[in-house]
Short mmCIF file of C-alpha atoms in Angstrom, two decimals:
data_model
loop_
_atom_site.label_atom_id
_atom_site.label_comp_id
_atom_site.label_asym_id
_atom_site.label_seq_id
_atom_site.Cartn_x
_atom_site.Cartn_y
_atom_site.Cartn_z
CA MET A 1 292.65 -13.12 103.92
CA VAL A 2 293.59 -16.58 105.18
CA ASP A 3 297.16 -16.90 106.40
CA ARG A 4 299.01 -18.38 109.36
CA VAL A 5 298.73 -15.20 111.47
CA TYR A 6 297.49 -15.11 115.10
CA GLU A 7 297.42 -12.58 117.93
CA ARG A 8 300.16 -14.35 119.93
CA ASN A 9 301.64 -17.71 120.97
CA ALA A 10 301.76 -19.28 117.50
CA SER A 11 303.72 -22.52 117.09
CA GLN A 12 306.35 -23.06 114.38
CA SER A 13 305.08 -26.57 113.62
CA ALA A 14 301.65 -27.80 112.56
CA PRO A 15 299.47 -29.48 115.22
CA GLN A 16 298.66 -33.16 114.86
CA PRO A 17 295.10 -34.51 114.61
CA PRO A 18 293.62 -35.50 118.00
CA ALA A 19 294.26 -39.14 118.83
CA ASP A 20 290.75 -39.60 120.26
CA PRO A 21 288.57 -36.98 118.55
CA SER A 22 285.09 -36.03 119.73
CA VAL A 23 282.84 -36.43 116.68
CA GLY A 24 279.53 -34.59 116.41
CA TYR A 25 278.27 -31.01 116.74
CA PRO A 26 279.63 -28.19 118.93
CA THR A 27 277.85 -27.23 122.15
CA ALA A 28 278.12 -24.27 124.52
CA GLY A 29 277.78 -26.76 127.38
CA ASN A 30 275.64 -26.52 130.54
CA PRO A 31 277.61 -25.88 133.74
CA ALA A 32 274.55 -26.51 135.91
CA GLN A 33 274.32 -30.05 134.55
CA GLY A 34 278.05 -30.60 134.36
CA VAL A 35 278.11 -30.57 130.52
CA PRO A 36 281.36 -29.00 129.32
CA ALA A 37 281.51 -26.75 126.24
CA THR A 38 283.04 -28.13 123.07
CA LEU A 39 286.79 -27.55 122.88
CA PRO A 40 287.90 -26.92 119.27
CA GLY A 41 291.57 -27.49 119.96
CA PRO A 42 294.54 -26.26 117.87
CA TYR A 43 294.03 -28.82 115.10
CA TRP A 44 290.51 -27.48 114.39
CA TYR A 45 291.91 -23.98 113.79
CA HIS A 46 294.70 -25.48 111.68
CA MET A 47 292.27 -27.54 109.61
CA ILE A 48 289.99 -24.57 108.81
CA THR A 49 292.89 -22.22 108.07
CA GLU A 50 294.73 -24.62 105.76
CA SER A 51 291.56 -25.63 103.88
CA LEU A 52 290.71 -22.01 103.06
CA ARG A 53 294.35 -21.11 102.45
CA LYS A 54 294.63 -23.81 99.78
CA VAL A 55 291.75 -22.25 97.82
CA ILE A 56 293.69 -18.99 97.71
CA THR A 57 297.03 -20.52 96.72
CA ASP A 58 295.41 -22.79 94.09
CA ALA A 59 294.06 -19.61 92.47
CA GLY A 60 297.60 -18.30 92.16
CA LEU A 61 297.24 -15.69 94.92
CA THR A 62 299.57 -14.94 97.80
CA PRO A 63 297.73 -15.18 101.14
CA ASP A 64 297.37 -11.77 102.79
CA HIS A 65 295.68 -11.64 106.20
CA THR A 66 294.83 -7.95 105.70
CA ASP A 67 292.81 -8.62 102.52
CA VAL A 68 289.35 -9.87 103.50
CA GLY A 69 288.29 -10.20 99.84
CA GLN A 70 290.85 -12.82 98.82
CA LEU A 71 288.61 -15.84 99.30
CA ALA A 72 285.93 -14.40 96.98
CA GLU A 73 288.62 -13.48 94.46
CA ALA A 74 290.04 -16.99 94.56
CA LEU A 75 286.66 -18.67 94.13
CA GLY A 76 285.96 -16.44 91.14
CA ALA A 77 289.30 -17.25 89.56
CA LEU A 78 288.82 -21.01 90.02
CA ALA A 79 285.23 -21.11 88.77
CA PRO A 80 284.66 -22.46 85.23
CA ALA A 81 283.83 -19.97 82.49
CA GLN A 82 280.19 -18.92 82.66
CA ASN A 83 280.13 -16.11 80.08
CA ILE A 84 281.17 -15.73 76.46
CA VAL A 85 281.34 -12.92 73.94
CA VAL A 86 282.10 -13.43 70.25
CA PHE A 87 283.46 -10.83 67.83
CA ASP A 88 283.09 -12.12 64.27
CA ALA A 89 282.49 -8.99 62.17
CA ALA A 90 285.56 -7.51 60.48
CA GLY A 91 286.63 -4.21 62.02
CA THR A 92 287.55 -2.72 65.39
CA THR A 93 285.32 -2.57 68.48
CA SER A 94 286.03 -0.98 71.86
CA TRP A 95 284.96 -3.62 74.38
CA THR A 96 283.99 -2.52 77.89
CA ILE A 97 285.52 -4.95 80.36
CA PRO A 98 282.93 -6.59 82.66
CA ASP A 99 283.28 -5.68 86.34
CA VAL A 100 284.14 -9.22 87.40
CA LEU A 101 287.22 -9.11 85.13
CA LYS A 102 288.11 -5.49 85.88
CA ASP A 103 287.94 -6.20 89.62
CA GLY A 104 290.26 -9.19 89.22
CA LEU A 105 287.71 -11.76 90.39
CA ARG A 106 288.14 -13.80 87.20
CA LYS A 107 290.54 -14.10 84.29
CA ALA A 108 289.65 -13.86 80.61
CA HIS A 109 290.23 -16.83 78.28
CA VAL A 110 290.84 -15.25 74.87
CA THR A 111 291.12 -16.87 71.42
CA VAL A 112 292.20 -14.74 68.44
CA ILE A 113 292.12 -15.95 64.80
CA GLY A 114 293.22 -13.92 61.77
CA GLY A 115 291.35 -13.70 58.47
CA GLY A 116 291.79 -16.36 55.79
CA GLY A 117 293.62 -15.63 52.54
CA GLY A 118 291.88 -15.50 49.15
CA GLY A 119 292.25 -18.16 46.46
CA GLY A 120 294.31 -17.59 43.31
CA ARG A 121 293.17 -17.35 39.65
CA THR A 122 294.88 -18.32 36.38
CA PHE A 123 294.06 -18.19 32.69
CA ASP A 124 295.20 -21.64 31.59
CA LYS A 125 295.52 -23.71 34.78
CA SER A 126 294.15 -23.63 38.32
CA GLY A 127 294.79 -21.40 41.32
CA GLY A 128 296.30 -22.13 44.71
CA GLY A 129 294.28 -22.03 47.94
CA GLY A 130 294.53 -19.16 50.42
CA GLY A 131 296.20 -19.82 53.76
CA GLY A 132 294.29 -20.12 57.01
CA GLY A 133 294.61 -17.37 59.61
CA GLY A 134 297.00 -17.45 62.54
CA MET A 135 295.75 -18.35 66.02
CA SER A 136 296.68 -17.17 69.51
CA ILE A 137 295.15 -18.31 72.83
CA ALA A 138 295.80 -16.83 76.27
CA VAL A 139 294.47 -16.51 79.81
CA LEU A 140 294.62 -12.81 80.67
CA ASP A 141 294.44 -10.84 83.91
CA LEU A 142 292.46 -7.69 83.07
CA SER A 143 292.44 -6.21 86.57
CA GLY A 144 292.01 -2.45 86.44
CA VAL A 145 291.45 -2.41 82.65
CA ALA A 146 288.39 -0.42 81.53
CA THR A 147 288.29 -1.13 77.78
CA VAL A 148 290.15 -3.14 75.15
CA ASP A 149 290.20 -2.49 71.40
CA VAL A 150 289.21 -5.72 69.65
CA THR A 151 290.11 -5.99 65.96
CA VAL A 152 288.80 -8.79 63.72
CA GLY A 153 290.75 -9.26 60.49
CA SER A 154 288.80 -9.45 57.24
CA GLY A 155 289.08 -12.36 54.87
CA GLY A 156 291.25 -11.76 51.81
CA ALA A 157 289.42 -11.41 48.50
CA GLY A 158 289.81 -14.18 45.97
CA ARG A 159 291.55 -13.13 42.75
CA ALA A 160 288.95 -11.91 40.25
CA GLY A 161 288.97 -10.71 36.64
CA THR A 162 292.65 -11.28 35.85
CA SER A 163 295.18 -13.94 36.70
CA GLY A 164 297.09 -13.50 39.93
CA ALA A 165 297.29 -14.18 43.64
CA GLY A 166 294.43 -13.88 46.08
CA ALA A 167 294.65 -11.16 48.73
CA ALA A 168 296.06 -11.91 52.17
CA GLY A 169 293.69 -11.98 55.13
CA GLY A 170 293.73 -9.20 57.72
CA SER A 171 295.26 -9.47 61.19
CA SER A 172 293.13 -9.84 64.32
CA SER A 173 294.15 -8.58 67.75
CA PHE A 174 292.94 -8.27 71.33
CA GLY A 175 294.38 -4.96 72.44
CA THR A 176 298.15 -5.18 72.77
CA TYR A 177 297.90 -8.55 74.51
CA LEU A 178 297.79 -11.02 71.60
CA SER A 179 297.34 -11.05 67.84
CA ALA A 180 297.18 -13.29 64.78
CA THR A 181 298.11 -12.40 61.21
CA GLY A 182 295.93 -13.35 58.26
CA GLY A 183 296.60 -16.20 55.86
CA GLY A 184 298.53 -15.47 52.69
CA GLY A 185 297.46 -15.60 49.05
CA THR A 186 299.41 -16.87 46.02
CA GLN A 187 298.57 -17.65 42.41
CA HIS A 188 299.57 -21.29 41.96
CA GLN A 189 301.37 -22.55 45.06
CA GLY A 190 299.74 -23.20 48.42
CA SER A 191 299.63 -20.02 50.48
CA PRO A 192 301.26 -19.85 53.94
CA GLY A 193 299.07 -19.76 57.01
CA GLY A 194 299.03 -16.81 59.40
CA VAL A 195 300.99 -16.67 62.65
CA GLY A 196 299.78 -16.08 66.22
CA SER A 197 301.78 -14.13 68.79
CA GLY A 198 301.59 -12.98 72.40
CA GLY A 199 299.49 -15.89 73.66
CA ASP A 200 300.13 -18.85 75.91
CA TYR A 201 299.66 -20.92 72.76
CA ASN A 202 300.43 -19.59 69.26
CA SER A 203 299.83 -21.48 66.04
CA SER A 204 298.23 -21.38 62.59
CA LEU A 205 295.12 -22.84 61.01
CA GLY A 206 297.38 -24.12 58.23
CA SER A 207 298.54 -23.34 54.73
CA GLY A 208 296.43 -23.49 51.58
CA GLY A 209 296.77 -26.30 49.06
CA ALA A 210 298.72 -25.93 45.83
CA ALA A 211 297.06 -26.09 42.40
CA ALA A 212 297.46 -29.34 40.49
CA THR A 213 296.72 -31.01 37.17
CA GLY A 214 294.67 -34.17 37.35
CA ILE A 215 295.12 -37.40 35.43
CA GLY A 216 294.33 -37.00 31.76
CA SER A 217 294.26 -33.97 29.54
CA GLY A 218 292.19 -31.00 30.63
CA ASN A 219 291.65 -31.99 34.27
CA PHE A 220 292.59 -29.31 36.83
CA VAL A 221 292.49 -29.05 40.62
CA GLY A 222 292.15 -25.72 42.38
CA GLY A 223 293.98 -25.76 45.71
CA GLN A 224 291.97 -26.15 48.92
CA GLY A 225 291.88 -23.27 51.38
CA GLY A 226 293.79 -23.60 54.65
CA GLY A 227 292.02 -24.26 57.95
CA PRO A 228 288.22 -24.51 57.64
CA GLY A 229 288.68 -23.39 54.04
CA GLY A 230 286.94 -23.81 50.72
CA GLY A 231 287.16 -27.26 49.16
CA ALA A 232 289.50 -28.14 46.32
CA ILE A 233 287.86 -27.78 42.87
CA HIS A 234 288.44 -30.62 40.37
CA ARG A 235 287.10 -29.75 36.93
CA ASP A 236 287.89 -29.95 33.22
CA SER A 237 286.18 -26.59 32.63
CA SER A 238 286.17 -23.24 34.43
CA ALA A 239 284.89 -23.19 38.03
CA SER A 240 285.14 -20.58 40.76
CA GLY A 241 286.90 -21.33 44.03
CA GLU A 242 284.86 -21.79 47.19
CA ALA A 243 284.86 -19.25 50.01
CA GLY A 244 286.32 -20.12 53.40
CA ILE A 245 283.83 -22.10 55.49
CA GLY A 246 284.69 -21.23 59.07
CA PRO A 247 286.44 -18.28 60.77
CA GLY A 248 289.94 -17.79 59.39
CA GLY A 249 289.44 -20.32 56.58
CA GLY A 250 291.16 -19.66 53.24
CA GLY A 251 289.35 -19.50 49.92
CA SER A 252 290.12 -22.23 47.41
CA GLY A 253 291.73 -21.61 44.03
CA SER A 254 289.75 -21.46 40.80
CA VAL A 255 289.93 -23.59 37.67
CA LEU A 256 290.83 -21.91 34.35
CA GLU A 257 289.27 -18.47 33.90
CA ALA A 258 287.00 -18.39 36.95
CA ASP A 259 287.62 -16.36 40.12
CA GLY A 260 289.29 -17.53 43.32
CA GLY A 261 287.24 -18.00 46.50
CA ASP A 262 287.23 -15.36 49.25
CA GLY A 263 288.83 -16.04 52.60
CA ALA A 264 286.62 -15.97 55.71
CA ASP A 265 286.84 -13.22 58.31
CA GLY A 266 288.71 -13.97 61.51
CA ILE A 267 287.15 -14.21 64.96
CA ILE A 268 287.82 -13.35 68.60
CA ILE A 269 286.22 -15.33 71.42
CA VAL A 270 286.38 -14.26 75.07
CA ARG A 271 285.21 -16.56 77.90
CA TRP A 272 285.18 -15.78 81.62
#
């Protein structure tokens, strides 16, 4: 909308502010009383144009004098997030994109976290903690997009019944834009955390803790889950691992013949 385009006689250099400006409110004047009308002058036009133009360029748009909707688009893009939707149940959902995003008036701030891995189980020692899920964060332009498939990864099951590794957590994804794998599961060692991809920032909630033997005979430590995971278990008799506490948290490992803790489901958060 706002650009340096005029009917004719435009200058190639910006006008300077008036040396002796008239400060107050505009008037149409009164010829009968000899009161002249207010003269805006070239700097007034320059000041208004550049002020509005900066809003458009700060929003990352290219000024286009034929697009009368650019100012509204820019204000929408620069406004702080006012809405949020949270997907925290494992599985896939088809999300209908809100009009303000589909029309390009705002961008979506998306956080994706994979499911946490399950804790391990052993017969004569203690199990390792499941890894935390991966994490990916991005600001997305969803102009013209009608729906996006949103997949939340499930938490991996802790090892139960027999000795072995906990199950890995499931991957989470926001369409084809960004994704995060689930945390791993091992029997004794700390499990690796998941990995994020496709985002402006990609990371992991962290690996699970390894099993350990405490000071003195018969003291065992089940590894802590990665991320907001289950706490490490320190016991001299069997004890089950704790489930992941927050989204993407790994389950902690068990002590002796008890079962490992389950990893927590992942999560996807969209703000706009």
